[in-house]
Short mmCIF file of C-alpha atoms in Angstrom, two decimals:
data_model
loop_
_atom_site.label_atom_id
_atom_site.label_comp_id
_atom_site.label_asym_id
_atom_site.label_seq_id
_atom_site.Cartn_x
_atom_site.Cartn_y
_atom_site.Cartn_z
CA MET A 1 0.01 -0.04 0.05
CA SER A 2 1.57 3.53 -0.84
CA SER A 3 2.18 5.92 1.82
CA LEU A 4 -0.38 8.23 0.52
CA VAL A 5 -3.50 5.79 0.52
CA LYS A 6 -2.33 4.55 4.08
CA ASN A 7 -2.11 8.01 5.36
CA ILE A 8 -5.52 8.86 4.09
CA ILE A 9 -6.77 5.69 5.98
CA ARG A 10 -5.38 6.78 8.90
CA PHE A 11 -6.64 10.16 8.66
CA VAL A 12 -10.21 9.03 8.59
CA LEU A 13 -9.62 6.22 11.10
CA PHE A 14 -7.97 8.47 13.81
CA ILE A 15 -10.64 10.88 13.54
CA LEU A 16 -13.64 8.35 13.75
CA VAL A 17 -12.02 6.63 16.48
CA GLN A 18 -11.44 9.63 18.55
CA ALA A 19 -14.77 11.06 17.87
CA PHE A 20 -16.86 7.85 18.08
CA VAL A 21 -14.75 5.79 20.58
CA LEU A 22 -12.58 7.65 22.96
CA ASP A 23 -15.04 10.63 23.27
CA LYS A 24 -17.82 8.43 24.11
CA VAL A 25 -16.14 6.61 26.52
CA PRO A 26 -17.89 7.69 30.16
CA GLN A 27 -15.45 9.96 32.12
CA LEU A 28 -13.40 8.82 35.08
CA HIS A 29 -12.68 12.24 36.03
CA GLN A 30 -12.71 15.99 34.53
CA TYR A 31 -8.90 15.64 34.12
CA VAL A 32 -8.91 12.03 32.53
CA LYS A 33 -9.58 12.81 28.92
CA PRO A 34 -8.51 10.33 26.51
CA TRP A 35 -6.95 12.24 23.47
CA LEU A 36 -5.31 9.80 20.79
CA TYR A 37 -6.13 11.48 17.48
CA PHE A 38 -2.78 13.66 17.15
CA LEU A 39 -0.77 10.43 16.87
CA PHE A 40 -1.52 10.90 13.17
CA VAL A 41 0.51 14.00 12.85
CA LEU A 42 3.22 12.05 15.20
CA TRP A 43 3.37 9.22 12.47
CA LEU A 44 3.46 11.11 9.28
CA PRO A 45 6.20 9.98 6.97
CA PHE A 46 9.76 11.50 7.35
CA ASN A 47 10.03 12.70 3.74
CA LEU A 48 7.21 15.27 3.79
CA SER A 49 8.29 18.89 3.81
CA ARG A 50 7.72 20.89 7.04
CA ILE A 51 5.19 23.35 5.15
CA SER A 52 3.01 19.92 4.05
CA ILE A 53 3.14 18.81 7.37
CA MET A 54 1.83 21.81 9.00
CA ILE A 55 -0.70 22.26 6.50
CA ILE A 56 -1.91 18.38 6.83
CA ALA A 57 -1.84 18.82 10.53
CA PHE A 58 -3.88 22.14 10.28
CA MET A 59 -6.59 20.23 7.78
CA PHE A 60 -6.49 17.21 10.30
CA GLY A 61 -7.00 19.48 13.36
CA LEU A 62 -10.07 21.27 11.75
CA CYS A 63 -11.59 18.07 10.62
CA MET A 64 -11.38 16.90 14.43
CA ASP A 65 -12.96 20.29 15.32
CA TYR A 66 -15.83 19.95 13.25
CA PHE A 67 -16.66 16.58 14.77
CA SER A 68 -16.03 17.79 18.52
CA GLY A 69 -18.14 21.19 17.71
CA TRP A 70 -15.53 23.44 18.64
CA PRO A 71 -13.69 24.97 15.62
CA GLY A 72 -10.15 26.00 16.00
CA LEU A 73 -9.62 24.27 19.35
CA HIS A 74 -7.69 21.11 17.72
CA ALA A 75 -6.33 22.64 14.80
CA ALA A 76 -3.69 25.16 16.61
CA PRO A 77 -2.30 22.46 19.04
CA CYS A 78 -1.80 19.89 15.84
CA VAL A 79 -0.04 22.81 13.86
CA LEU A 80 2.52 23.47 16.97
CA ILE A 81 3.40 19.84 17.13
CA ALA A 82 3.80 19.87 13.41
CA TYR A 83 6.00 22.62 13.46
CA VAL A 84 8.09 21.13 16.31
CA ARG A 85 8.19 17.67 15.06
CA PRO A 86 11.00 18.41 12.64
CA PHE A 87 13.34 20.04 15.44
CA LEU A 88 12.80 16.95 17.66
CA LEU A 89 13.38 14.39 14.97
CA ASN A 90 16.53 16.12 14.02
CA VAL A 91 17.77 15.73 17.62
CA LEU A 92 16.55 12.23 18.05
CA LEU A 93 17.30 10.49 14.83
CA PRO A 94 20.22 8.28 14.98
CA GLN A 95 23.15 10.42 13.61
CA GLU A 96 25.47 8.14 12.20
CA LYS A 97 24.96 6.94 8.77
CA THR A 98 23.14 3.90 8.89
CA GLU A 99 22.69 1.90 5.88
CA PHE A 100 18.77 1.84 6.10
CA SER A 101 16.23 4.66 6.49
CA TYR A 102 12.73 4.18 7.61
CA ALA A 103 9.79 5.70 6.27
CA GLU A 104 8.15 7.15 9.37
CA PRO A 105 8.78 7.60 12.96
CA SER A 106 8.27 4.38 14.94
CA ILE A 107 10.17 2.17 17.78
CA LYS A 108 11.95 0.33 15.08
CA SER A 109 13.01 3.45 13.37
CA LEU A 110 14.06 5.77 16.47
CA GLY A 111 14.71 2.96 19.29
CA PHE A 112 12.58 2.80 22.31
CA ALA A 113 14.00 5.79 24.48
CA PRO A 114 14.21 8.22 21.71
CA TYR A 115 10.85 7.50 20.41
CA SER A 116 9.16 7.62 23.95
CA VAL A 117 10.92 10.93 24.45
CA TYR A 118 9.62 12.39 21.06
CA VAL A 119 5.94 10.83 21.94
CA LEU A 120 6.34 12.40 25.40
CA ILE A 121 7.38 15.98 24.41
CA LEU A 122 4.84 16.31 21.61
CA THR A 123 2.06 14.93 23.59
CA PHE A 124 2.72 17.45 26.53
CA LEU A 125 3.18 20.20 24.08
CA HIS A 126 -0.30 19.21 22.43
CA HIS A 127 -2.22 18.94 25.66
CA ALA A 128 -0.59 21.96 27.22
CA TYR A 129 -1.59 24.16 24.29
CA LEU A 130 -5.21 22.27 24.16
CA VAL A 131 -5.77 22.92 27.90
CA LEU A 132 -4.64 26.44 27.66
CA LEU A 133 -6.92 27.41 24.82
CA GLU A 134 -9.74 25.71 26.44
CA ALA A 135 -9.11 27.48 29.52
CA LEU A 136 -8.74 31.02 27.75
CA SER A 137 -11.79 30.42 25.89
CA LEU A 138 -13.72 29.16 29.04
CA GLN A 139 -12.13 32.23 30.94
CA SER A 140 -12.22 29.82 34.05
CA GLY A 141 -8.55 29.14 34.38
CA GLU A 142 -7.09 27.75 37.53
CA PHE A 143 -3.60 26.77 37.95
CA LEU A 144 -4.25 23.41 39.52
CA TYR A 145 -7.00 22.46 36.95
CA PHE A 146 -4.16 23.44 34.04
CA ILE A 147 -1.46 21.28 35.65
CA GLY A 148 -3.77 18.33 36.62
CA LYS A 149 -5.56 18.22 33.31
CA VAL A 150 -2.29 18.23 31.39
CA THR A 151 -0.70 15.71 33.61
CA ALA A 152 -3.61 13.36 33.79
CA ALA A 153 -4.28 13.63 29.75
CA THR A 154 -0.57 13.22 28.96
CA ALA A 155 -0.38 10.05 31.16
CA ILE A 156 -3.68 8.44 29.57
CA SER A 157 -2.61 9.54 26.00
CA MET A 158 0.78 7.96 26.34
CA LEU A 159 -1.06 4.51 27.70
CA LEU A 160 -3.00 4.69 24.85
CA ILE A 161 -0.16 5.54 22.13
CA TYR A 162 1.82 2.42 23.84
CA LEU A 163 -1.27 0.28 23.37
CA SER A 164 -1.73 1.29 19.64
CA GLU A 165 1.84 0.54 19.21
CA LEU A 166 1.58 -2.91 20.61
CA LEU A 167 -1.94 -3.67 18.85
CA PHE A 168 -0.90 -2.22 15.30
CA GLN A 169 2.64 -3.22 14.33
CA ARG A 170 3.48 -1.19 11.67
CA LYS A 171 5.39 -2.89 8.94
CA ALA A 172 8.49 -0.67 9.16
CA ARG A 173 9.44 -1.26 5.80
CA TYR A 174 12.59 0.48 5.04
CA ARG A 175 14.46 1.47 2.09
CA THR A 176 17.86 2.06 1.46
CA ASN A 177 19.46 5.53 1.21
CA ALA A 178 21.05 4.58 -1.96
CA ALA A 179 17.74 4.33 -3.70
CA MET B 1 12.96 44.99 -0.75
CA ARG B 2 15.46 42.14 -1.58
CA ASN B 3 16.40 41.43 1.84
CA ILE B 4 13.07 41.40 3.01
CA ILE B 5 12.06 38.77 0.52
CA LEU B 6 14.98 36.87 1.46
CA PHE B 7 14.10 37.14 5.00
CA ILE B 8 10.79 35.90 4.40
CA ARG B 9 11.94 32.88 2.19
CA ARG B 10 14.68 31.94 4.91
CA PHE B 11 12.13 31.83 7.64
CA PHE B 12 9.03 30.73 5.74
CA THR B 13 8.24 27.60 7.67
CA PHE B 14 8.01 30.00 10.67
CA PHE B 15 5.78 32.45 9.14
CA MET B 16 3.57 29.61 7.65
CA PHE B 17 3.41 28.23 11.30
CA LEU B 18 2.31 31.79 12.48
CA VAL B 19 -0.29 31.97 9.72
CA LEU B 20 -1.89 28.93 10.53
CA GLN B 21 -1.71 29.46 14.27
CA GLY B 22 -3.37 33.01 13.32
CA ILE B 23 -6.13 31.34 10.94
CA SER B 24 -6.96 28.61 13.97
CA TRP B 25 -7.36 31.51 16.59
CA ALA B 26 -9.12 33.57 14.41
CA ILE B 27 -11.79 30.64 13.91
CA LEU B 28 -11.54 29.88 17.59
CA VAL B 29 -12.19 33.60 18.70
CA LYS B 30 -15.06 34.03 16.30
CA TYR B 31 -16.66 30.83 17.30
CA SER B 32 -16.39 31.72 20.93
CA LYS B 33 -18.20 35.06 20.34
CA SER B 34 -21.07 34.11 17.91
CA HIS B 35 -20.92 30.43 17.29
CA GLN B 36 -20.19 30.86 13.75
CA ALA B 37 -17.19 29.39 11.73
CA VAL B 38 -16.22 29.07 8.21
CA PHE B 39 -18.02 26.31 6.52
CA ALA B 40 -19.79 25.34 9.54
CA GLU B 41 -23.00 24.66 8.01
CA ALA B 42 -21.46 22.45 5.30
CA ALA B 43 -19.45 20.85 7.82
CA ASN B 44 -22.40 20.19 10.04
CA GLU B 45 -24.23 18.53 7.37
CA VAL B 46 -21.25 16.13 6.90
CA THR B 47 -20.41 15.32 10.44
CA GLY B 48 -24.52 15.16 10.89
CA LYS B 49 -24.68 12.56 8.05
CA VAL B 50 -21.59 10.42 9.72
CA SER B 51 -23.21 10.48 13.23
CA LYS B 52 -26.37 9.52 12.03
CA GLN B 53 -24.72 6.45 10.35
CA TYR B 54 -23.02 5.64 13.81
CA ASN B 55 -26.17 6.50 15.73
CA THR B 56 -28.24 3.63 14.04
CA VAL B 57 -25.53 1.34 16.01
CA GLU B 58 -25.88 3.03 18.96
CA TYR B 59 -29.28 3.37 19.15
CA TYR B 60 -29.85 -0.13 19.06
CA PHE B 61 -28.26 -0.69 22.48
CA GLU B 62 -30.19 2.45 24.11
CA LEU B 63 -33.57 0.99 22.98
CA LYS B 64 -34.55 -0.30 26.16
CA LYS B 65 -33.75 2.92 28.14
CA THR B 66 -35.49 4.97 25.52
CA ASN B 67 -38.67 2.78 25.83
CA GLU B 68 -38.46 3.29 29.59
CA GLN B 69 -38.23 6.98 29.13
CA LEU B 70 -40.99 7.43 26.67
CA VAL B 71 -43.32 5.20 28.88
CA ALA B 72 -42.48 7.54 31.92
CA GLU B 73 -43.30 10.53 29.34
CA ILE B 74 -46.73 9.15 28.33
CA LYS B 75 -47.51 8.50 31.78
CA ARG B 76 -46.90 11.68 32.95
CA LEU B 77 -48.83 13.23 30.25
CA TYR B 78 -51.84 10.76 31.01
CA ASP B 79 -51.70 12.03 34.41
CA GLU B 80 -52.32 15.41 33.45
CA ARG B 81 -55.16 14.77 30.95
CA ARG B 82 -58.41 16.35 32.04
CA SER B 83 -60.41 13.06 32.24
CA SER B 84 -57.94 11.64 34.85
CA PHE B 85 -59.33 14.13 37.15
CA GLU B 86 -62.87 13.80 38.56
CA GLY B 87 -64.80 17.30 38.48
CA ALA B 88 -66.50 18.54 41.80
CA ASP B 89 -69.88 17.19 42.27
CA SER B 90 -71.99 19.86 40.69
CA SER B 91 -75.62 18.39 41.46
CA THR B 92 -75.21 19.27 45.50
CA GLN B 93 -73.29 22.70 44.45
CA VAL B 94 -74.78 25.68 43.56
CA LYS B 95 -72.50 27.30 40.77
CA LEU B 96 -72.75 31.00 39.81
CA ASP B 97 -70.70 30.74 36.91
CA SER B 98 -70.24 27.19 35.15
CA MET B 99 -67.79 28.59 32.43
CA LEU B 100 -64.52 27.65 33.52
CA ARG B 101 -62.51 29.04 30.73
CA ASP B 102 -62.90 32.59 29.60
CA SER B 103 -64.01 31.85 25.94
CA THR B 104 -64.21 35.29 25.09
CA HIS B 105 -60.42 35.99 25.13
CA LYS B 106 -59.08 33.92 22.28
CA GLY B 107 -56.13 32.32 23.68
CA PHE B 108 -53.27 31.27 21.27
CA ARG B 109 -50.88 28.30 21.20
CA ARG B 110 -47.51 29.88 22.24
CA PHE B 111 -45.15 27.16 22.20
CA THR B 112 -44.79 24.01 19.40
CA TYR B 113 -43.09 20.97 19.96
CA LEU B 114 -41.00 19.43 17.23
CA PRO B 115 -39.69 16.10 17.99
CA ALA B 116 -35.98 15.42 16.60
CA LYS B 117 -33.64 12.41 16.93
CA VAL B 118 -30.66 12.90 18.79
CA VAL B 119 -27.86 11.55 16.50
CA ASN B 120 -24.81 12.63 18.34
CA ASN B 121 -24.38 13.65 22.11
CA SER B 122 -21.11 14.29 23.99
CA VAL B 123 -20.80 14.28 27.89
CA THR B 124 -17.08 14.01 28.39
CA ASN B 125 -15.60 17.61 26.85
CA GLU B 126 -15.49 20.91 28.58
CA ASN B 127 -18.33 22.21 26.40
CA ASN B 128 -20.62 19.44 24.88
CA TYR B 129 -22.69 19.76 21.63
CA ILE B 130 -25.67 17.62 20.69
CA THR B 131 -26.36 17.05 16.78
CA LEU B 132 -30.29 16.76 16.09
CA TYR B 133 -31.52 14.92 13.00
CA ARG B 134 -33.95 18.09 11.96
CA GLY B 135 -32.82 21.31 10.62
CA ARG B 136 -33.60 24.51 8.90
CA LEU B 137 -35.67 22.90 6.20
CA GLN B 138 -37.90 21.44 9.07
CA GLY B 139 -38.37 24.37 10.81
CA VAL B 140 -35.38 24.60 13.37
CA HIS B 141 -33.57 28.16 13.95
CA PRO B 142 -30.71 29.22 16.24
CA ASP B 143 -31.72 30.34 19.69
CA MET B 144 -34.63 27.61 20.06
CA ALA B 145 -35.02 25.71 23.26
CA VAL B 146 -34.41 21.88 23.36
CA VAL B 147 -36.05 19.85 25.84
CA GLY B 148 -35.74 16.13 26.37
CA PRO B 149 -38.21 13.43 27.72
CA ASP B 150 -37.21 14.28 31.26
CA GLY B 151 -36.33 17.71 31.33
CA ILE B 152 -34.33 20.60 29.57
CA VAL B 153 -31.49 19.70 27.09
CA GLY B 154 -29.90 22.72 25.53
CA ARG B 155 -30.30 25.40 23.00
CA VAL B 156 -29.94 25.42 19.15
CA ILE B 157 -26.74 27.31 18.01
CA LEU B 158 -26.54 26.43 14.33
CA ALA B 159 -28.98 25.01 11.92
CA SER B 160 -27.95 23.48 8.73
CA ASP B 161 -30.45 21.87 5.98
CA ASN B 162 -31.17 18.72 7.59
CA TYR B 163 -29.29 18.76 11.00
CA SER B 164 -28.94 21.42 13.86
CA ARG B 165 -26.30 21.68 16.60
CA VAL B 166 -27.62 22.30 20.17
CA MET B 167 -25.44 23.70 22.90
CA SER B 168 -26.07 20.99 25.51
CA LEU B 169 -26.78 21.95 29.14
CA LEU B 170 -23.62 20.59 30.10
CA ASN B 171 -21.78 23.51 28.59
CA HIS B 172 -19.65 26.43 30.23
CA LYS B 173 -21.59 29.08 28.11
CA SER B 174 -25.03 27.51 28.90
CA ASN B 175 -26.73 29.86 31.46
CA VAL B 176 -30.38 28.92 31.99
CA ASN B 177 -32.92 30.90 34.00
CA ALA B 178 -34.09 28.42 36.56
CA MET B 179 -36.48 28.79 39.63
CA LEU B 180 -37.37 26.68 42.70
CA LYS B 181 -40.69 25.16 42.70
CA LYS B 182 -41.23 26.04 46.11
CA GLY B 183 -41.48 29.92 46.48
CA TYR B 184 -40.59 30.66 42.77
CA VAL B 185 -37.31 32.02 43.55
CA SER B 186 -35.29 32.61 40.44
CA GLY B 187 -31.66 31.92 39.84
CA ILE B 188 -29.20 30.74 37.12
CA VAL B 189 -27.95 27.25 36.39
CA GLU B 190 -24.33 26.76 35.18
CA TRP B 191 -22.13 23.73 34.63
CA ASP B 192 -18.87 23.59 35.98
CA GLY B 193 -17.61 20.78 33.60
CA LYS B 194 -16.78 18.29 36.35
CA ASP B 195 -19.95 15.82 36.40
CA PRO B 196 -22.34 15.21 33.46
CA SER B 197 -25.16 14.45 35.81
CA TYR B 198 -24.90 17.72 37.98
CA VAL B 199 -25.38 21.30 37.34
CA THR B 200 -24.79 24.51 39.89
CA LEU B 201 -27.87 26.75 40.85
CA ARG B 202 -26.77 30.21 41.66
CA ASN B 203 -28.12 33.55 42.47
CA ILE B 204 -30.70 31.94 44.99
CA PRO B 205 -30.83 34.37 48.03
CA LYS B 206 -30.34 33.04 51.73
CA SER B 207 -33.86 33.96 52.58
CA ALA B 208 -35.02 31.17 50.24
CA ASP B 209 -36.39 27.96 51.87
CA VAL B 210 -34.22 25.32 50.12
CA LYS B 211 -33.98 21.78 51.17
CA ARG B 212 -32.62 18.81 49.89
CA GLY B 213 -34.84 16.98 47.08
CA ASP B 214 -36.59 20.16 45.99
CA THR B 215 -37.45 20.51 42.46
CA VAL B 216 -35.93 23.13 40.19
CA LEU B 217 -38.09 24.38 36.96
CA THR B 218 -37.11 26.79 34.03
CA SER B 219 -38.19 30.10 35.25
CA ASN B 220 -40.75 32.22 33.36
CA ILE B 221 -38.01 34.77 32.64
CA SER B 222 -36.14 34.22 29.59
CA GLU B 223 -33.25 36.40 28.87
CA GLN B 224 -31.16 34.28 26.39
CA LEU B 225 -33.59 31.78 25.04
CA SER B 226 -36.95 30.93 25.76
CA TYR B 227 -37.64 27.51 27.71
CA PRO B 228 -41.37 26.93 28.38
CA PRO B 229 -41.79 27.83 31.86
CA GLY B 230 -42.16 24.89 34.41
CA ILE B 231 -40.14 22.24 32.54
CA MET B 232 -38.00 20.20 34.90
CA VAL B 233 -34.36 21.04 35.46
CA GLY B 234 -33.46 18.81 38.19
CA THR B 235 -33.46 18.14 41.96
CA VAL B 236 -31.37 20.02 44.61
CA THR B 237 -28.99 17.75 46.21
CA ASN B 238 -27.00 20.06 48.17
CA VAL B 239 -27.08 23.46 49.50
CA ALA B 240 -24.04 25.42 50.66
CA ALA B 241 -23.52 29.22 51.17
CA ASP B 242 -21.00 30.85 48.77
CA ASN B 243 -19.15 32.24 51.91
CA ALA B 244 -20.22 33.88 54.99
CA ALA B 245 -20.28 37.51 53.37
CA SER B 246 -22.35 36.20 50.49
CA ASN B 247 -25.99 36.43 50.54
CA PHE B 248 -26.56 33.63 47.87
CA PHE B 249 -26.52 29.82 48.20
CA THR B 250 -24.68 27.76 45.57
CA ILE B 251 -26.96 24.69 44.97
CA ARG B 252 -26.08 21.60 43.60
CA VAL B 253 -28.64 20.11 41.30
CA LYS B 254 -29.02 16.68 39.55
CA THR B 255 -30.15 16.88 36.35
CA SER B 256 -33.21 15.22 35.49
CA THR B 257 -32.22 14.55 31.94
CA ASN B 258 -29.95 11.51 31.62
CA PHE B 259 -27.36 12.97 29.11
CA TYR B 260 -25.84 9.41 29.00
CA SER B 261 -28.86 8.15 27.36
CA LEU B 262 -30.49 10.89 25.40
CA GLN B 263 -32.12 9.84 22.25
CA TYR B 264 -34.93 11.83 21.37
CA ALA B 265 -35.57 15.51 22.24
CA TYR B 266 -38.17 18.38 21.12
CA VAL B 267 -37.11 21.63 19.85
CA VAL B 268 -39.41 24.03 21.18
CA GLN B 269 -40.76 26.81 19.01
CA ASP B 270 -41.76 29.98 20.81
CA ALA B 271 -44.61 32.05 18.91
CA SER B 272 -44.03 35.21 20.87
CA TRP B 273 -40.23 35.00 20.98
CA ALA B 274 -39.63 37.44 18.10
CA GLU B 275 -41.91 39.90 19.32
CA GLN B 276 -40.52 39.86 22.78
CA LYS B 277 -36.75 40.35 21.43
CA LYS B 278 -38.34 43.10 19.08
CA LEU B 279 -39.58 44.79 21.94
CA GLU B 280 -36.61 44.46 24.37
CA ALA B 281 -34.21 45.71 21.56
CA GLN B 282 -36.31 48.89 21.07
CA THR B 283 -36.27 50.00 24.67
CA PRO B 284 -32.86 51.62 26.08
CA LYS B 285 -30.82 49.05 27.97
CA ASN B 286 -30.22 51.20 31.21
#
């Protein structure tokens, strides 16, 4: 399956899963909000330019917004993580010239620890920005609320991301650098 | 000039980032103010269709609860029917006027209820919205009130051709004028975002006699939107004073509507709403 088709299917699936599965799960607590949809941005292939990643992330966030009924709320954090993503990858990608390069960020292509750092930082950024925007537009900001919600949501998102990594072992088909 | 172009080209990614952030913020700010967004109607039509497909599955699992709700509602309406009541025995009484209703003054029907299927409903967000399968073509307009089988549900904020989006009672922006059934003391119902089963009733003075289990109804005051007066909001579960200096109670109210299993709602058309708004717009604010 070509990368384009794969990512289009992912685009649709992530939005549907977030809108009709995770958003429908009865809440444990106000702070525990399961967000997973932004994993789509994290899984975009390496070979996209920065501009196109941001535009894709913006469109993706906006689609999510229309399903959740609050336009603009998800688009802004998605653009932020799409912007930060290349900087992080530059730092985390193994620097020595390896023979193979992979198509997209995964445990196999980055290694477990760097991939965890990559996911954790972007998840945290996304949630912090999202909760901040929420609090700003509700005008009911409390510090404890902000910290609590970001921490709890990051924890639950990390859990969900690891679960989806385990469940859907992406075939990390590598290509040689020579090609 | 050439330097500026070079500068822009050099930091093109960053500028693109700023532009996209700006667009997102603009959409967000505009939406928080007026509940209008770019492509909102077209998007509503599409998300409505997807939600309807999903709901055909979800509805199946809720059928039992929906049935119980509807039976309870029918029971309540039967109880209100005139034939359920026995009139006073008129053969032993002398009545001066047997005309119970003033038929000289022609009344008119103020509230019309349009039934609508709930196709999407969220309870876990900070601001929750409901999608109804009934839109502009079926006579739904923004600012109409929405009630469910057990109590109030929310307010229509956007109507596309066949679907409408409703701001749920579980929304930080939904301020509903409510009153206590005992004593008709008016207050405002808000949601704090914590528990989908509870809302907060504010602005009830400490002089009011409130107890646990008291009923809260929609008020006959309608500032923002027009709920029919006397529709159930919920029951009081906890009464607390704001603080010692305050003159008002903060009352925790359990909503009578079960937002987890809401499958049908009624959009309420108020015949005199336009007239009220027109009059209020004419008079000076202060």
